[in-house]
Coordinates of C-alpha atoms and ligand atoms in Angstrom, one line a residue:
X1 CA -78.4 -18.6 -6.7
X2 CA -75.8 -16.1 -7.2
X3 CA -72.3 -16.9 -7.0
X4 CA -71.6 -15.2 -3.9
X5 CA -74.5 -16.3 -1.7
X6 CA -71.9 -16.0 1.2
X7 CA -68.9 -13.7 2.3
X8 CA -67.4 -17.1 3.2
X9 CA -67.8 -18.9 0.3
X10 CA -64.1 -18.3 -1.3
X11 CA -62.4 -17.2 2.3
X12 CA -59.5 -18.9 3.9
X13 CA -58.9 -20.5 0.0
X14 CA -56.6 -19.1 -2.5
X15 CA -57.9 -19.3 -5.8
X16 CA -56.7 -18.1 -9.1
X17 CA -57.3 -14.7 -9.8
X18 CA -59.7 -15.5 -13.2
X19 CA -62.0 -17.6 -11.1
X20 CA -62.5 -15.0 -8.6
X21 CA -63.5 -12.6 -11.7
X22 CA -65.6 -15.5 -12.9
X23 CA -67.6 -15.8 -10.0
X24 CA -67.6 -11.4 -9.6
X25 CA -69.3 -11.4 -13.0
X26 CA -71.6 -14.2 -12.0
X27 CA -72.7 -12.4 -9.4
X28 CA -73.2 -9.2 -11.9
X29 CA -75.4 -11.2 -13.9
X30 CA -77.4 -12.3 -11.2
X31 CA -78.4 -8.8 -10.5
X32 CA -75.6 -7.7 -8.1
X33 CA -73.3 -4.2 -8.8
X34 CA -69.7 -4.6 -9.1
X35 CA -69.0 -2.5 -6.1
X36 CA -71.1 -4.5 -4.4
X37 CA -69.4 -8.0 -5.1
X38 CA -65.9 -7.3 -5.7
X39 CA -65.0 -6.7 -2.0
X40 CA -66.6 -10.5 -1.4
X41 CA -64.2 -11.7 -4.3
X42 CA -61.6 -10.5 -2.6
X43 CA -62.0 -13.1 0.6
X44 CA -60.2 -15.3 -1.8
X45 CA -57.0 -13.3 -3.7
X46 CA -53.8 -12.4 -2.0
X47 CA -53.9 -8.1 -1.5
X48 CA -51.4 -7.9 -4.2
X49 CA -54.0 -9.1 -6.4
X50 CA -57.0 -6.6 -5.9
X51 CA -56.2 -4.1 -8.7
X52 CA -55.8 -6.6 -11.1
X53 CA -59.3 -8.2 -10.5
X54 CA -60.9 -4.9 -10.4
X55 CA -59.4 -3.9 -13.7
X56 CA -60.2 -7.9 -14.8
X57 CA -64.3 -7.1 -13.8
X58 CA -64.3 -3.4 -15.0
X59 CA -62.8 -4.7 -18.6
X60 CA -65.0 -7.8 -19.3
X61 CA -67.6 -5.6 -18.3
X62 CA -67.0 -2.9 -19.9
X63 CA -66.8 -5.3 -23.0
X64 CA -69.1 -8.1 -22.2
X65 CA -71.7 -7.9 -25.0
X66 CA -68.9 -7.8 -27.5
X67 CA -67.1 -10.5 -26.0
X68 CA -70.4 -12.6 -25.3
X69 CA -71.7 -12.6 -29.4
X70 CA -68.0 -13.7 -30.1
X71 CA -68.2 -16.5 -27.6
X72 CA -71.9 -17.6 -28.9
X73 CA -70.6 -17.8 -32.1
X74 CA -67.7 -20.1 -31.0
X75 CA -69.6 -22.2 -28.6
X76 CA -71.8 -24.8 -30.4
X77 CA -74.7 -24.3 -27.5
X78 CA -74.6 -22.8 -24.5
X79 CA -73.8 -24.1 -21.5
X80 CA -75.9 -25.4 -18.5
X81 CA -77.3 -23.0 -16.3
X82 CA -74.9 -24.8 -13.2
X83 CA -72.2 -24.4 -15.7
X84 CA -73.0 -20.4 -16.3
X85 CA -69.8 -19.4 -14.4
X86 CA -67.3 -20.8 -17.0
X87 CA -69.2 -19.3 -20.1
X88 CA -67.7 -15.8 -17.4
X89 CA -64.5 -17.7 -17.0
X90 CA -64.3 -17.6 -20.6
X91 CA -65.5 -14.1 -21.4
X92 CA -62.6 -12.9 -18.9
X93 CA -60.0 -14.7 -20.9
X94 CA -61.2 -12.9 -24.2
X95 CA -61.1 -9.9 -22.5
X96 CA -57.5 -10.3 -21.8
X97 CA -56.5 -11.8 -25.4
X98 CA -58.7 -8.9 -27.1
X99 CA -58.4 -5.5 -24.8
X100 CA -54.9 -6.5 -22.8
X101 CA -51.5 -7.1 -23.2
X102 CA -51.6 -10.4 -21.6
X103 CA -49.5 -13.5 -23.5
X104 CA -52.0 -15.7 -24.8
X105 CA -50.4 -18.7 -23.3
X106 CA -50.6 -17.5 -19.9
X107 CA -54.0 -16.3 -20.8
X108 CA -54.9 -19.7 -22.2
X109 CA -53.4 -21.7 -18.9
X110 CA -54.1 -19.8 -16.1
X111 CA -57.5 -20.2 -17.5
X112 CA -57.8 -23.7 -17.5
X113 CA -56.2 -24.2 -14.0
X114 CA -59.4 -21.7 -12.9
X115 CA -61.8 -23.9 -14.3
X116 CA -60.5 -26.9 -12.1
X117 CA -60.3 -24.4 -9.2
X118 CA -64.1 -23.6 -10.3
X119 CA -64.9 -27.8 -9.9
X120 CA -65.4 -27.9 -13.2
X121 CA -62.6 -30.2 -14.7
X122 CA -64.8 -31.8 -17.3
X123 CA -65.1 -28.4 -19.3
X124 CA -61.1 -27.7 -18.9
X125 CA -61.2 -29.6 -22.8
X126 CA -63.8 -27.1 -23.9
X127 CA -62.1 -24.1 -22.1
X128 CA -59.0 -24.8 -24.2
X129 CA -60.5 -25.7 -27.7
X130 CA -62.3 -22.2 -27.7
X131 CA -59.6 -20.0 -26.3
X132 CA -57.1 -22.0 -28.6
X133 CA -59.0 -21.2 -31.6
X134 CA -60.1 -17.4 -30.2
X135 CA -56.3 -17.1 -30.3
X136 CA -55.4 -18.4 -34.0
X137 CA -58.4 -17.4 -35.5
X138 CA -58.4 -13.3 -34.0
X139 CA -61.8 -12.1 -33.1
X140 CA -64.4 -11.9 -35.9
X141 CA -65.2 -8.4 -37.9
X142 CA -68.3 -6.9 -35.5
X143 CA -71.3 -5.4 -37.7
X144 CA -74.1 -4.8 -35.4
X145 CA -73.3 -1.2 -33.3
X146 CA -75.0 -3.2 -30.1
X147 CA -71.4 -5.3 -30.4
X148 CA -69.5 -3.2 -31.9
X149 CA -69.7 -0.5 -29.0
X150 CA -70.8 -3.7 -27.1
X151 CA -73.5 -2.3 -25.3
X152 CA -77.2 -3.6 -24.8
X153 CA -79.1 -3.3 -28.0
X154 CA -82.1 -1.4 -26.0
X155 CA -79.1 1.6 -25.0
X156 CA -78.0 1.5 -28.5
X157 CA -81.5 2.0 -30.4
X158 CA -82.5 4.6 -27.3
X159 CA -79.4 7.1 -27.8
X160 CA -79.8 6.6 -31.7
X161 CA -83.6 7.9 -31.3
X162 CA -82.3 10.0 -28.7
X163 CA -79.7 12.0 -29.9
X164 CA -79.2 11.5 -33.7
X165 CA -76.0 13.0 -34.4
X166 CA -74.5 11.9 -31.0
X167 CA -75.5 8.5 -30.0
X168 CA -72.2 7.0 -31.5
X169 CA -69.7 9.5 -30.0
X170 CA -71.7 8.7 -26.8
X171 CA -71.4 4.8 -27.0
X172 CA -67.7 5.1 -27.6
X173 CA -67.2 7.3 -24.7
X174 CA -68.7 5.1 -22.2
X175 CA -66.2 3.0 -23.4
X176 CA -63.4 4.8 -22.2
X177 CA -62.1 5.0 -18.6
X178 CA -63.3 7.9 -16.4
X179 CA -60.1 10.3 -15.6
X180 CA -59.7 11.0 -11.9
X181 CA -61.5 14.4 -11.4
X182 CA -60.4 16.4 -7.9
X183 CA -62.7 19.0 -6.1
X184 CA -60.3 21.6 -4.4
X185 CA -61.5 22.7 -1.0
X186 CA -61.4 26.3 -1.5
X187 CA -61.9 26.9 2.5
X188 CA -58.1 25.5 2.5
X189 CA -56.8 27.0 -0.5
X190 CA -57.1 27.7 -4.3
X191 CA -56.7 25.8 -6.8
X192 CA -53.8 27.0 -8.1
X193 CA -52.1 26.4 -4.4
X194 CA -53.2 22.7 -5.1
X195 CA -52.2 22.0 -8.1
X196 CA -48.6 23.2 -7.6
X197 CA -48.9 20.8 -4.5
X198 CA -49.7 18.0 -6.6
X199 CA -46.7 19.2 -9.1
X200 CA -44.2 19.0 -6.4
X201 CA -45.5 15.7 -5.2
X202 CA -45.2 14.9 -9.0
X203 CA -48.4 14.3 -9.5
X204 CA -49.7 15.5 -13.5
X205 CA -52.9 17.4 -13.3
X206 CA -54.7 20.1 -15.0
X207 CA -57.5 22.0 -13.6
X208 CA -60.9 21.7 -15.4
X209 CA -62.3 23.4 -17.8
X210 CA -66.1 23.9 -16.8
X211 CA -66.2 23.8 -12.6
X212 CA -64.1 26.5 -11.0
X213 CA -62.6 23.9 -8.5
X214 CA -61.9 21.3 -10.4
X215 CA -58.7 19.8 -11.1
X216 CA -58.3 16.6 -13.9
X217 CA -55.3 14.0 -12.7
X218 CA -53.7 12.6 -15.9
X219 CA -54.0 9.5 -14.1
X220 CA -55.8 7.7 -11.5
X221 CA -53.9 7.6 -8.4
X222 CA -55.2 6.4 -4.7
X223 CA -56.2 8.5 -2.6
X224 CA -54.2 8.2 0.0
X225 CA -51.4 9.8 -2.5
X226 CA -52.9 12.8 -2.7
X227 CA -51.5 15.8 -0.8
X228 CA -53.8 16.8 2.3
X229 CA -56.4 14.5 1.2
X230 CA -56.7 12.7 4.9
X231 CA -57.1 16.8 6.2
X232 CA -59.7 17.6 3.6
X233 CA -57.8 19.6 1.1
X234 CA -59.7 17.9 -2.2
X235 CA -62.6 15.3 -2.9
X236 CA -62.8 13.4 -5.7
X237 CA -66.1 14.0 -7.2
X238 CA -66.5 14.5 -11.4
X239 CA -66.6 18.1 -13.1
X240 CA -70.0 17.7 -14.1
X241 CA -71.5 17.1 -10.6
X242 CA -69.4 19.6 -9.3
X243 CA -71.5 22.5 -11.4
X244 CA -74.1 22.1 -8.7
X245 CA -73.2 24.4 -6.4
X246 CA -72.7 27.4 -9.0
X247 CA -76.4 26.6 -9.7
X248 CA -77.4 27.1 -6.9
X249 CA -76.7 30.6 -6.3
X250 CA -75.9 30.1 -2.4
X251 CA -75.5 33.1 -0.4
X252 CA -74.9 33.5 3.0
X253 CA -78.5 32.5 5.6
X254 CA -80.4 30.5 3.3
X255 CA -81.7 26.9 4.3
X256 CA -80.6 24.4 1.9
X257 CA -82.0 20.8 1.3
X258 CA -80.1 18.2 -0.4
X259 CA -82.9 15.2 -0.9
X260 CA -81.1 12.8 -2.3
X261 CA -77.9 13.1 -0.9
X262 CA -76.0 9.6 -0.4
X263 CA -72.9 9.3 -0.4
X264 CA -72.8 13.1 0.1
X265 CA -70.4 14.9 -2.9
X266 CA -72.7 17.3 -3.5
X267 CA -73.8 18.2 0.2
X268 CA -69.8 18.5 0.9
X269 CA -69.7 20.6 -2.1
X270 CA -72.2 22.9 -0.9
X271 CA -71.0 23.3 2.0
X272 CA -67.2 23.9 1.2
X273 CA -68.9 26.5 -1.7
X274 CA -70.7 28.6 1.4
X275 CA -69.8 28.1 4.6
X276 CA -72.2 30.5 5.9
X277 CA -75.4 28.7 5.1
X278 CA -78.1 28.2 8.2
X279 CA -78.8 24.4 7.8
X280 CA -77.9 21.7 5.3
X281 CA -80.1 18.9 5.5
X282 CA -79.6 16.0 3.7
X283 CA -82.0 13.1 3.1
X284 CA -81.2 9.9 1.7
X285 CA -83.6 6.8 1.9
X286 CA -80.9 4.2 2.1
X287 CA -79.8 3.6 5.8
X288 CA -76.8 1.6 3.8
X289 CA -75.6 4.4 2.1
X290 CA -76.6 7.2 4.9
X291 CA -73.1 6.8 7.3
X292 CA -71.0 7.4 3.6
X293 CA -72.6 11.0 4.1
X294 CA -71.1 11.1 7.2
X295 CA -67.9 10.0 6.8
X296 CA -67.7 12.4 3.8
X297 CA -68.9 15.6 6.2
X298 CA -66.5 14.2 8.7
X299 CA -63.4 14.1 7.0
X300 CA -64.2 17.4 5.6
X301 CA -64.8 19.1 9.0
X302 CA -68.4 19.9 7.7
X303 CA -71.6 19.7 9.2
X304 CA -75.3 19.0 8.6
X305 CA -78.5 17.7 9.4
X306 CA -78.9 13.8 8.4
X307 CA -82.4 12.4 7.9
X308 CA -83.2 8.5 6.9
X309 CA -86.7 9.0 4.9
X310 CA -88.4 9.0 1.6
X311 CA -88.1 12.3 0.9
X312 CA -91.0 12.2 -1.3
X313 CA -92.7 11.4 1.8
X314 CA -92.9 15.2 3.3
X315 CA -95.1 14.3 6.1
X316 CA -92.5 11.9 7.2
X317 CA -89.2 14.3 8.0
X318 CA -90.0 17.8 6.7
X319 CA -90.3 20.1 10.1
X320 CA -92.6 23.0 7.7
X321 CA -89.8 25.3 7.6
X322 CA -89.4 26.7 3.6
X323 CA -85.8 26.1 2.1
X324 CA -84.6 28.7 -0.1
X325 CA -82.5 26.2 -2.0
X326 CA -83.4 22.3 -2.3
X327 CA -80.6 20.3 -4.6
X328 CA -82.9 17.4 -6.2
X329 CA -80.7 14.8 -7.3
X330 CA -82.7 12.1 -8.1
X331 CA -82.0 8.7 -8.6
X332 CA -81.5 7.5 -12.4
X333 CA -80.7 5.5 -15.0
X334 CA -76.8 6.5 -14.2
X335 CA -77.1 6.1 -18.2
X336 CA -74.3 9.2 -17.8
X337 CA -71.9 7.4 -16.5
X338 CA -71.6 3.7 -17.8
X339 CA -68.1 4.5 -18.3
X340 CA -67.5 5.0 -14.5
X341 CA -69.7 1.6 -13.7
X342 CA -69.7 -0.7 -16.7
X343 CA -71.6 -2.7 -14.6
X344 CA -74.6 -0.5 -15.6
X345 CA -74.8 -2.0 -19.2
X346 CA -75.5 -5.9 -17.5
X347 CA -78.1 -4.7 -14.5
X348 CA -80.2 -2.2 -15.9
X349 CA -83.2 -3.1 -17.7
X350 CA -85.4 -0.9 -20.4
X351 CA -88.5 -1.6 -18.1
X352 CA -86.7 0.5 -15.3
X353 CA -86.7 3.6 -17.2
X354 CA -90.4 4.8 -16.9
X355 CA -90.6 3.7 -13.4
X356 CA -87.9 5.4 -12.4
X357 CA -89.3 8.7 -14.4
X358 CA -92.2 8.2 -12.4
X359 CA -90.4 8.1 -9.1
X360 CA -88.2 11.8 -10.8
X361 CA -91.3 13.7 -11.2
X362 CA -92.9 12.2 -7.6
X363 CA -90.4 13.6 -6.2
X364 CA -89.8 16.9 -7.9
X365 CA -93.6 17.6 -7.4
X366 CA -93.7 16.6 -3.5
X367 CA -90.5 19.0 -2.6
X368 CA -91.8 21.4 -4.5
X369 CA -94.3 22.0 -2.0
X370 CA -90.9 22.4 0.5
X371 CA -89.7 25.5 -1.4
X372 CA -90.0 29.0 -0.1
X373 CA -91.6 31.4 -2.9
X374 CA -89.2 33.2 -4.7
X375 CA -86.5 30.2 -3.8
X376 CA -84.5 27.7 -6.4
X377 CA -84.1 24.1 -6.9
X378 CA -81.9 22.2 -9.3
X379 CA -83.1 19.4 -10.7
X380 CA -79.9 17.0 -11.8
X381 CA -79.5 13.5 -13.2
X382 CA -76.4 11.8 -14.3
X383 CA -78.8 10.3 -17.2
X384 CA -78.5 10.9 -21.1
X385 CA -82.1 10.1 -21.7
X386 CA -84.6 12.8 -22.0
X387 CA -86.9 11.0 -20.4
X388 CA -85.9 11.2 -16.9
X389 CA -84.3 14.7 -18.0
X390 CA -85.9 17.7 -19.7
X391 CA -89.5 15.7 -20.2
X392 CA -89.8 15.1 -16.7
X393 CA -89.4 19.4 -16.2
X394 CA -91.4 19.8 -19.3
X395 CA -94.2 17.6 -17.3
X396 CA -93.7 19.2 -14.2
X397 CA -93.8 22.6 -15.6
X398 CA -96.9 22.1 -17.8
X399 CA -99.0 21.6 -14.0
X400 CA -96.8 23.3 -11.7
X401 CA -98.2 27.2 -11.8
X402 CA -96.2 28.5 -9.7
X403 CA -93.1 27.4 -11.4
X404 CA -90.4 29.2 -13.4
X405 CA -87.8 27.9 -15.7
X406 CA -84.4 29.6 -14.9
X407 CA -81.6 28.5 -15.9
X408 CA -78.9 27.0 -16.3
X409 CA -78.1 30.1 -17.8
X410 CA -74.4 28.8 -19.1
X411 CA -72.7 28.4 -22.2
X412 CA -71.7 24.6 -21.3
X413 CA -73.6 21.9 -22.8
X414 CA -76.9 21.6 -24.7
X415 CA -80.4 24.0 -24.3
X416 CA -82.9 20.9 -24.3
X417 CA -85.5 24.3 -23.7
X418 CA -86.0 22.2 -20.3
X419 CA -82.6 22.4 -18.8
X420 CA -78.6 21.6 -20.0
X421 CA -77.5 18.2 -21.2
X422 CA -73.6 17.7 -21.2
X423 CA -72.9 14.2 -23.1
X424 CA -69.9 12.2 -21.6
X425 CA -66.9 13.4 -22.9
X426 CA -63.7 10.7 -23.1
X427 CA -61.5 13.5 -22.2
X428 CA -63.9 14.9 -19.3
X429 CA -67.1 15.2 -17.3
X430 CA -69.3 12.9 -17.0
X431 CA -72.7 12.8 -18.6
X432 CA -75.0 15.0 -16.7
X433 CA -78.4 17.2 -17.0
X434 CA -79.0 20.1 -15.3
X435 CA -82.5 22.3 -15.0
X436 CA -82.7 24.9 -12.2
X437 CA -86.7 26.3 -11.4
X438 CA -87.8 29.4 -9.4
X439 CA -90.9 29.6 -7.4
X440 CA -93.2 32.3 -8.1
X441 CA -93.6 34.8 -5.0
X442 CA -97.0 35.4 -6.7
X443 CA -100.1 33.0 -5.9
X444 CA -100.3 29.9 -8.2
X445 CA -102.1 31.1 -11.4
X446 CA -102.0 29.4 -15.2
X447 CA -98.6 28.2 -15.9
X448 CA -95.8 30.9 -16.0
X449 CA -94.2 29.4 -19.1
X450 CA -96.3 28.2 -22.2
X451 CA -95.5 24.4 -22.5
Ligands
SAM501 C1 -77.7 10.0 -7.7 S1 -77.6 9.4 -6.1 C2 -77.2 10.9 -5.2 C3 -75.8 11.3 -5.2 C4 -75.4 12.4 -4.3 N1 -76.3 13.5 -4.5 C5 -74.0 12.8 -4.4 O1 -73.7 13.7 -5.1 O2 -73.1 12.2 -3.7 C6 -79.3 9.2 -5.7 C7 -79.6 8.9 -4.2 O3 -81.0 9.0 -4.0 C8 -81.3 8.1 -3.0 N2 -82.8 8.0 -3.1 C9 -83.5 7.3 -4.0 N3 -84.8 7.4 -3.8 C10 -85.0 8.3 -2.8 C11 -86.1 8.9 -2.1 N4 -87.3 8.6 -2.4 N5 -85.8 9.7 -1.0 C12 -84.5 10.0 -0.7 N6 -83.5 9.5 -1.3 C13 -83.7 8.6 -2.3 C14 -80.5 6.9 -3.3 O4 -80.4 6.1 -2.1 C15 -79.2 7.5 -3.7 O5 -78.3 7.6 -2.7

């Protein structure tokens, strides 16, 4: 059962903020995402309390396989099953004695008075004897990388194999916390315009290095703070996803096809980058996740056509007009961007990643087939692994005839010979891949390039 098996379970019932994030990461472990279940832990904190308990999930995520070897090795077994939500009690209260500035002894009783808000008063002994000697003792001297960086041993040993001379500097940047990345809506102004807006609103901000419309805050802030936001002036979307629309050399009558396209940041993006365009459509196979694109296109002023399908499935939504440009943003690992969801490093499972390279190339070879000869589609991920990246175009492009490697013809990132890899980077983007293909005008024939 997970520990949220109803909105209602916590509502009406104040509870200390720690149980709350003991029964969020509960629910984490029982296979649920942090965005989903933090909005049900907050049925039982006051308002005041939100960003705390978000910034008490994201940590003890973020942190969790460090924090969990250091509470195996103080607990002499582990606890029941029915007792699981304590063994997160106490991970969240490590969390805050190792990663905050938090005084231990509020640490130490608010703590205990969660685990009798929990209904679990005959561990409140237990609770304190750990934490007590977590306090005096300091945390022991971590030697394996999987705790070190405190991420899943099967990331760890995949990035070392992976990426060699990187695989550490990429660990520690999913440790770090994402900065707040602005897309300027260049149908309203420049960028320049905006960020003086956002100086005058004092506001710290630097535009980005790689995407032309980007602008970095120095720190978060919501977005209801930022100038013109409600009227569409920005979106907050990551420099590295923002590249897209460069990519995809739009111009001015051409029918684009975004087929992956919840919650919409790229399809906004497009759209903002050439207004002109004939149709958008964008597909997404989530009904859930469908009305975000919406909202997005709304706010922005922006429109385009939204279809609820499989868009593998061709037969199922595609009306047998070419597109000049299709935008394939397949679903992935997300291995790219642990550092935004630390969530990623508890729910993601070694198993998934060949399935879901399966499901890549399915989908790159069915909208293929939706491409007007002598049109373009980028292929994107927000994965680190090759194997849902340039493998999956090396594949494609060994059987696919009519199909040309282009690009991206850029000096950002790495050549993988399949496409660009850019690894996270603490002070920037995201992690991201990036492959752009050209269909032949010519009638399929052996394989253009030599795989
Ligand atoms: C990486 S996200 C897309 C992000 C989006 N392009 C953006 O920039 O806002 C991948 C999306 O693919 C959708 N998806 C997964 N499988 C799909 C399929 N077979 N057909 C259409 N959409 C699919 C998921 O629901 C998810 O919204």
């Amino acid at each position: 059962m997970t520990a949220f098996s109803h909105p209602d379970d916590f509502a009406g019932q104040t509870q200390p903020l720690r149980a709350a994030a003991a029964r969020v990461l509960q629910a984490v472990e029982d296979g649920q995402s942090l965005a989903q279940c933090l909005p049900l832990g907050h049925a039982s904190i006051t308002p005041q309390e939100k960003p705390e308990l978000q910034a008490l999930c994201y940590g003890t995520c973020r942190w969790y396989h460090r924090l969990d070897a250091e509470l195996a090795q103080r607990l002499k077994k582990p606890l029941k099953k029915s007792d699981r939500v304590i063994h997160q009690l106490m991970l969240v209260a490590l969390f805050q004695l190792r990663f905050s500035q938090q005084a231990s002894y509020a640490v130490l009783n608010e703590t205990v008075e969660a685990c009798r808000a929990l209904g679990k008063p005959h561990l409140t002994g237990l609770v304190n004897g750990i934490l007590r000697a977590a306090e005096r003792e300091g945390e022991p001297e971590p030697t394996e990388p999987a705790v070190i960086y405190s991420h899943p041993a099967w990331i760890v040993a995949k990035l070392r194999h992976n990426w060699p001379d990187h695989w550490q500097e990429i660990l520690a940047a999913n440790n770090t916390q994402a900065p707040m990345t602005l897309r300027v809506n260049a149908d309203q102004g420049s960028r320049e315009q905006y960020l003086q807006w956002l100086t005058d609103t004092g506001i710290e901000a630097k535009p980005t290095e790689l995407a032309p419309w980007g602008i970095q805050l120095a720190k978060p802030v919501p977005v209801e703070r930022l100038p013109g936001f409600g009227d569409g002036a920005v979106s907050v979307q990551d420099e590295a996803a923002q590249l897209c629309t460069t990519l995809l050399d739009l111009a001015p009558g051409q029918r684009v096809l975004d087929a992956c396209a919840a919650p919409g940041g790229k399809t906004c993006a497009i759209l903002e980058h050439c207004p002109e365009l004939t149709e958008v459509v964008a597909i997404d196979q989530s009904a859930a996740r469908l009305p975000r694109i919406r909202e997005n296109l709304d706010r922005l002023c922006l429109s385009a056509t939204l279809k609820e399908a499989d868009a593998a499935d061709t037969g199922q939504w595609w009306d047998g007009e070419p597109f000049d440009r299709i935008l394939l943003d397949v679903p992935c690992s997300a291995s790219g961007v642990i550092r935004r969801h630390p969530d990623i490093k508890l729910l993601r499972r070694e198993a998934d990643i060949t399935p879901l390279a399966g499901i890549q190339l399915g989908l790159l070879e069915s909208l293929w087939l939706t491409l007007k000869p002598g049109g373009r589609l980028v292929y994107a991920t927000c994965s680190v692994f090759p194997q849902e990246n340039h493998r999956i175009i090396q594949r494609f492009l060994r059987q696919q005839f009519d199909a040309r490697l282009i690009g991206p013809e850029v000096s950002w990132g790495m050549d993988t010979g399949f496409g660009r890899q850019l690894l996270p980077d603490s002070q920037a983007h995201d992690g991201f891949f990036y492959s752009v293909l050209e269909r032949s005008t010519q009638a399929p024939g052996p394989p253009i390039k030599n795989v």
